[in-house]
Amino acid sequence: MARSETELMLDGYGLTTAEIFYRMPDYLNVLNSFIWQDYDLAPKHPKLCGFIKFWKEEIEGPLHSVRFSHRRMISPGSWRNVVGEFTVH
């Protein structure tokens, strides 16, 4: 069963965005870019590394470079459950 984004973030996952530059198979002088985004665990980034491995094995366009950013949205210490709410007029 797939876990929700909130559950992933509470378990330490953060949003990882990667910009992948690759060469066209028939035109090696032409660079294209591809944006990949998923929730991943820093610092090892297993999902990103798995995607790059998949790219190298299955996709014809050779990789030129990859740059990425990782942002942890929330952590277990920054989230709390609010039980009630008071309204003041």
mmCIF file with all atom_site columns, C-alpha atoms in Angstrom:
data_model
loop_
_atom_site.group_PDB
_atom_site.id
_atom_site.type_symbol
_atom_site.label_atom_id
_atom_site.label_alt_id
_atom_site.label_comp_id
_atom_site.label_asym_id
_atom_site.label_entity_id
_atom_site.label_seq_id
_atom_site.pdbx_PDB_ins_code
_atom_site.Cartn_x
_atom_site.Cartn_y
_atom_site.Cartn_z
_atom_site.occupancy
_atom_site.B_iso_or_equiv
_atom_site.pdbx_formal_charge
_atom_site.auth_seq_id
_atom_site.auth_comp_id
_atom_site.auth_asym_id
_atom_site.auth_atom_id
_atom_site.pdbx_PDB_model_num
ATOM 1  C CA . MET A 1 1  ? 0.000   0.000  0.000   1.00 0.00 ? 1  MET A CA 1
ATOM 2  C CA . ALA A 1 2  ? 1.310   3.450  -0.911  1.00 0.00 ? 2  ALA A CA 1
ATOM 3  C CA . ARG A 1 3  ? 2.118   5.790  1.957   1.00 0.00 ? 3  ARG A CA 1
ATOM 4  C CA . SER A 1 4  ? 0.881   9.362  2.020   1.00 0.00 ? 4  SER A CA 1
ATOM 5  C CA . GLU A 1 5  ? 3.233   12.304 1.536   1.00 0.00 ? 5  GLU A CA 1
ATOM 6  C CA . THR A 1 6  ? 2.731   13.335 5.160   1.00 0.00 ? 6  THR A CA 1
ATOM 7  C CA . GLU A 1 7  ? 3.756   9.887  6.414   1.00 0.00 ? 7  GLU A CA 1
ATOM 8  C CA . LEU A 1 8  ? 6.867   9.982  4.247   1.00 0.00 ? 8  LEU A CA 1
ATOM 9  C CA . MET A 1 9  ? 7.818   13.445 5.514   1.00 0.00 ? 9  MET A CA 1
ATOM 10 C CA . LEU A 1 10 ? 7.336   12.377 9.151   1.00 0.00 ? 10 LEU A CA 1
ATOM 11 C CA . ASP A 1 11 ? 9.651   9.421  8.505   1.00 0.00 ? 11 ASP A CA 1
ATOM 12 C CA . GLY A 1 12 ? 12.439  11.764 7.348   1.00 0.00 ? 12 GLY A CA 1
ATOM 13 C CA . TYR A 1 13 ? 11.856  11.860 3.605   1.00 0.00 ? 13 TYR A CA 1
ATOM 14 C CA . GLY A 1 14 ? 12.308  15.146 1.794   1.00 0.00 ? 14 GLY A CA 1
ATOM 15 C CA . LEU A 1 15 ? 11.426  16.386 -1.665  1.00 0.00 ? 15 LEU A CA 1
ATOM 16 C CA . THR A 1 16 ? 14.300  15.785 -4.077  1.00 0.00 ? 16 THR A CA 1
ATOM 17 C CA . THR A 1 17 ? 14.350  17.541 -7.441  1.00 0.00 ? 17 THR A CA 1
ATOM 18 C CA . ALA A 1 18 ? 16.966  16.595 -10.035 1.00 0.00 ? 18 ALA A CA 1
ATOM 19 C CA . GLU A 1 19 ? 17.742  18.207 -13.364 1.00 0.00 ? 19 GLU A CA 1
ATOM 20 C CA . ILE A 1 20 ? 19.301  15.603 -15.630 1.00 0.00 ? 20 ILE A CA 1
ATOM 21 C CA . PHE A 1 21 ? 21.260  16.730 -18.675 1.00 0.00 ? 21 PHE A CA 1
ATOM 22 C CA . TYR A 1 22 ? 21.678  14.112 -21.368 1.00 0.00 ? 22 TYR A CA 1
ATOM 23 C CA . ARG A 1 23 ? 22.880  13.897 -24.943 1.00 0.00 ? 23 ARG A CA 1
ATOM 24 C CA . MET A 1 24 ? 20.656  12.972 -27.864 1.00 0.00 ? 24 MET A CA 1
ATOM 25 C CA . PRO A 1 25 ? 21.616  9.481  -29.147 1.00 0.00 ? 25 PRO A CA 1
ATOM 26 C CA . ASP A 1 26 ? 21.832  10.611 -32.789 1.00 0.00 ? 26 ASP A CA 1
ATOM 27 C CA . TYR A 1 27 ? 23.167  14.127 -32.105 1.00 0.00 ? 27 TYR A CA 1
ATOM 28 C CA . LEU A 1 28 ? 25.799  13.932 -29.374 1.00 0.00 ? 28 LEU A CA 1
ATOM 29 C CA . ASN A 1 29 ? 26.450  17.689 -29.525 1.00 0.00 ? 29 ASN A CA 1
ATOM 30 C CA . VAL A 1 30 ? 22.865  18.450 -28.446 1.00 0.00 ? 30 VAL A CA 1
ATOM 31 C CA . LEU A 1 31 ? 22.034  18.549 -24.721 1.00 0.00 ? 31 LEU A CA 1
ATOM 32 C CA . ASN A 1 32 ? 18.502  18.073 -23.411 1.00 0.00 ? 32 ASN A CA 1
ATOM 33 C CA . SER A 1 33 ? 17.255  18.303 -19.861 1.00 0.00 ? 33 SER A CA 1
ATOM 34 C CA . PHE A 1 34 ? 14.809  16.194 -17.887 1.00 0.00 ? 34 PHE A CA 1
ATOM 35 C CA . ILE A 1 35 ? 13.324  17.096 -14.502 1.00 0.00 ? 35 ILE A CA 1
ATOM 36 C CA . TRP A 1 36 ? 12.782  14.285 -11.964 1.00 0.00 ? 36 TRP A CA 1
ATOM 37 C CA . GLN A 1 37 ? 11.095  14.768 -8.598  1.00 0.00 ? 37 GLN A CA 1
ATOM 38 C CA . ASP A 1 38 ? 10.241  12.373 -5.778  1.00 0.00 ? 38 ASP A CA 1
ATOM 39 C CA . TYR A 1 39 ? 10.430  11.979 -1.998  1.00 0.00 ? 39 TYR A CA 1
ATOM 40 C CA . ASP A 1 40 ? 13.819  10.585 -1.031  1.00 0.00 ? 40 ASP A CA 1
ATOM 41 C CA . LEU A 1 41 ? 16.082  10.081 1.996   1.00 0.00 ? 41 LEU A CA 1
ATOM 42 C CA . ALA A 1 42 ? 19.203  12.233 2.342   1.00 0.00 ? 42 ALA A CA 1
ATOM 43 C CA . PRO A 1 43 ? 22.167  11.848 2.281   1.00 0.00 ? 43 PRO A CA 1
ATOM 44 C CA . LYS A 1 44 ? 22.283  8.598  0.297   1.00 0.00 ? 44 LYS A CA 1
ATOM 45 C CA . HIS A 1 45 ? 19.274  9.349  -1.983  1.00 0.00 ? 45 HIS A CA 1
ATOM 46 C CA . PRO A 1 46 ? 18.424  5.720  -2.871  1.00 0.00 ? 46 PRO A CA 1
ATOM 47 C CA . LYS A 1 47 ? 15.515  6.616  -5.181  1.00 0.00 ? 47 LYS A CA 1
ATOM 48 C CA . LEU A 1 48 ? 17.557  9.140  -7.176  1.00 0.00 ? 48 LEU A CA 1
ATOM 49 C CA . CYS A 1 49 ? 20.497  6.734  -7.461  1.00 0.00 ? 49 CYS A CA 1
ATOM 50 C CA . GLY A 1 50 ? 18.102  3.998  -8.565  1.00 0.00 ? 50 GLY A CA 1
ATOM 51 C CA . PHE A 1 51 ? 16.636  6.249  -11.236 1.00 0.00 ? 51 PHE A CA 1
ATOM 52 C CA . ILE A 1 52 ? 20.098  7.193  -12.527 1.00 0.00 ? 52 ILE A CA 1
ATOM 53 C CA . LYS A 1 53 ? 21.039  3.500  -12.640 1.00 0.00 ? 53 LYS A CA 1
ATOM 54 C CA . PHE A 1 54 ? 17.826  2.765  -14.565 1.00 0.00 ? 54 PHE A CA 1
ATOM 55 C CA . TRP A 1 55 ? 18.642  5.618  -16.983 1.00 0.00 ? 55 TRP A CA 1
ATOM 56 C CA . LYS A 1 56 ? 22.140  4.283  -17.674 1.00 0.00 ? 56 LYS A CA 1
ATOM 57 C CA . GLU A 1 57 ? 20.871  0.743  -18.293 1.00 0.00 ? 57 GLU A CA 1
ATOM 58 C CA . GLU A 1 58 ? 17.620  1.351  -20.185 1.00 0.00 ? 58 GLU A CA 1
ATOM 59 C CA . ILE A 1 59 ? 17.688  4.752  -21.916 1.00 0.00 ? 59 ILE A CA 1
ATOM 60 C CA . GLU A 1 60 ? 19.813  5.420  -24.986 1.00 0.00 ? 60 GLU A CA 1
ATOM 61 C CA . GLY A 1 61 ? 20.634  9.082  -24.242 1.00 0.00 ? 61 GLY A CA 1
ATOM 62 C CA . PRO A 1 62 ? 24.003  9.158  -22.439 1.00 0.00 ? 62 PRO A CA 1
ATOM 63 C CA . LEU A 1 63 ? 24.092  11.260 -19.276 1.00 0.00 ? 63 LEU A CA 1
ATOM 64 C CA . HIS A 1 64 ? 26.072  14.488 -19.292 1.00 0.00 ? 64 HIS A CA 1
ATOM 65 C CA . SER A 1 65 ? 25.436  15.690 -15.732 1.00 0.00 ? 65 SER A CA 1
ATOM 66 C CA . VAL A 1 66 ? 22.935  15.664 -12.886 1.00 0.00 ? 66 VAL A CA 1
ATOM 67 C CA . ARG A 1 67 ? 22.290  18.443 -10.399 1.00 0.00 ? 67 ARG A CA 1
ATOM 68 C CA . PHE A 1 68 ? 19.819  18.096 -7.583  1.00 0.00 ? 68 PHE A CA 1
ATOM 69 C CA . SER A 1 69 ? 18.295  19.795 -4.597  1.00 0.00 ? 69 SER A CA 1
ATOM 70 C CA . HIS A 1 70 ? 16.832  18.214 -1.478  1.00 0.00 ? 70 HIS A CA 1
ATOM 71 C CA . ARG A 1 71 ? 14.439  19.916 0.917   1.00 0.00 ? 71 ARG A CA 1
ATOM 72 C CA . ARG A 1 72 ? 13.085  18.372 4.073   1.00 0.00 ? 72 ARG A CA 1
ATOM 73 C CA . MET A 1 73 ? 9.613   19.819 4.473   1.00 0.00 ? 73 MET A CA 1
ATOM 74 C CA . ILE A 1 74 ? 8.834   18.809 8.063   1.00 0.00 ? 74 ILE A CA 1
ATOM 75 C CA . SER A 1 75 ? 10.409  16.684 10.719  1.00 0.00 ? 75 SER A CA 1
ATOM 76 C CA . PRO A 1 76 ? 8.837   14.722 13.564  1.00 0.00 ? 76 PRO A CA 1
ATOM 77 C CA . GLY A 1 77 ? 9.801   17.480 16.024  1.00 0.00 ? 77 GLY A CA 1
ATOM 78 C CA . SER A 1 78 ? 8.143   20.258 14.027  1.00 0.00 ? 78 SER A CA 1
ATOM 79 C CA . TRP A 1 79 ? 4.721   18.624 13.681  1.00 0.00 ? 79 TRP A CA 1
ATOM 80 C CA . ARG A 1 80 ? 2.128   18.428 16.420  1.00 0.00 ? 80 ARG A CA 1
ATOM 81 C CA . ASN A 1 81 ? -1.456  17.279 16.564  1.00 0.00 ? 81 ASN A CA 1
ATOM 82 C CA . VAL A 1 82 ? -3.930  20.037 17.468  1.00 0.00 ? 82 VAL A CA 1
ATOM 83 C CA . VAL A 1 83 ? -6.843  18.642 19.449  1.00 0.00 ? 83 VAL A CA 1
ATOM 84 C CA . GLY A 1 84 ? -8.968  21.756 19.927  1.00 0.00 ? 84 GLY A CA 1
ATOM 85 C CA . GLU A 1 85 ? -9.434  25.279 18.693  1.00 0.00 ? 85 GLU A CA 1
ATOM 86 C CA . PHE A 1 86 ? -10.570 28.436 20.495  1.00 0.00 ? 86 PHE A CA 1
ATOM 87 C CA . THR A 1 87 ? -12.163 31.308 18.600  1.00 0.00 ? 87 THR A CA 1
ATOM 88 C CA . VAL A 1 88 ? -11.898 34.830 20.055  1.00 0.00 ? 88 VAL A CA 1
ATOM 89 C CA . HIS A 1 89 ? -14.147 37.496 18.571  1.00 0.00 ? 89 HIS A CA 1
#
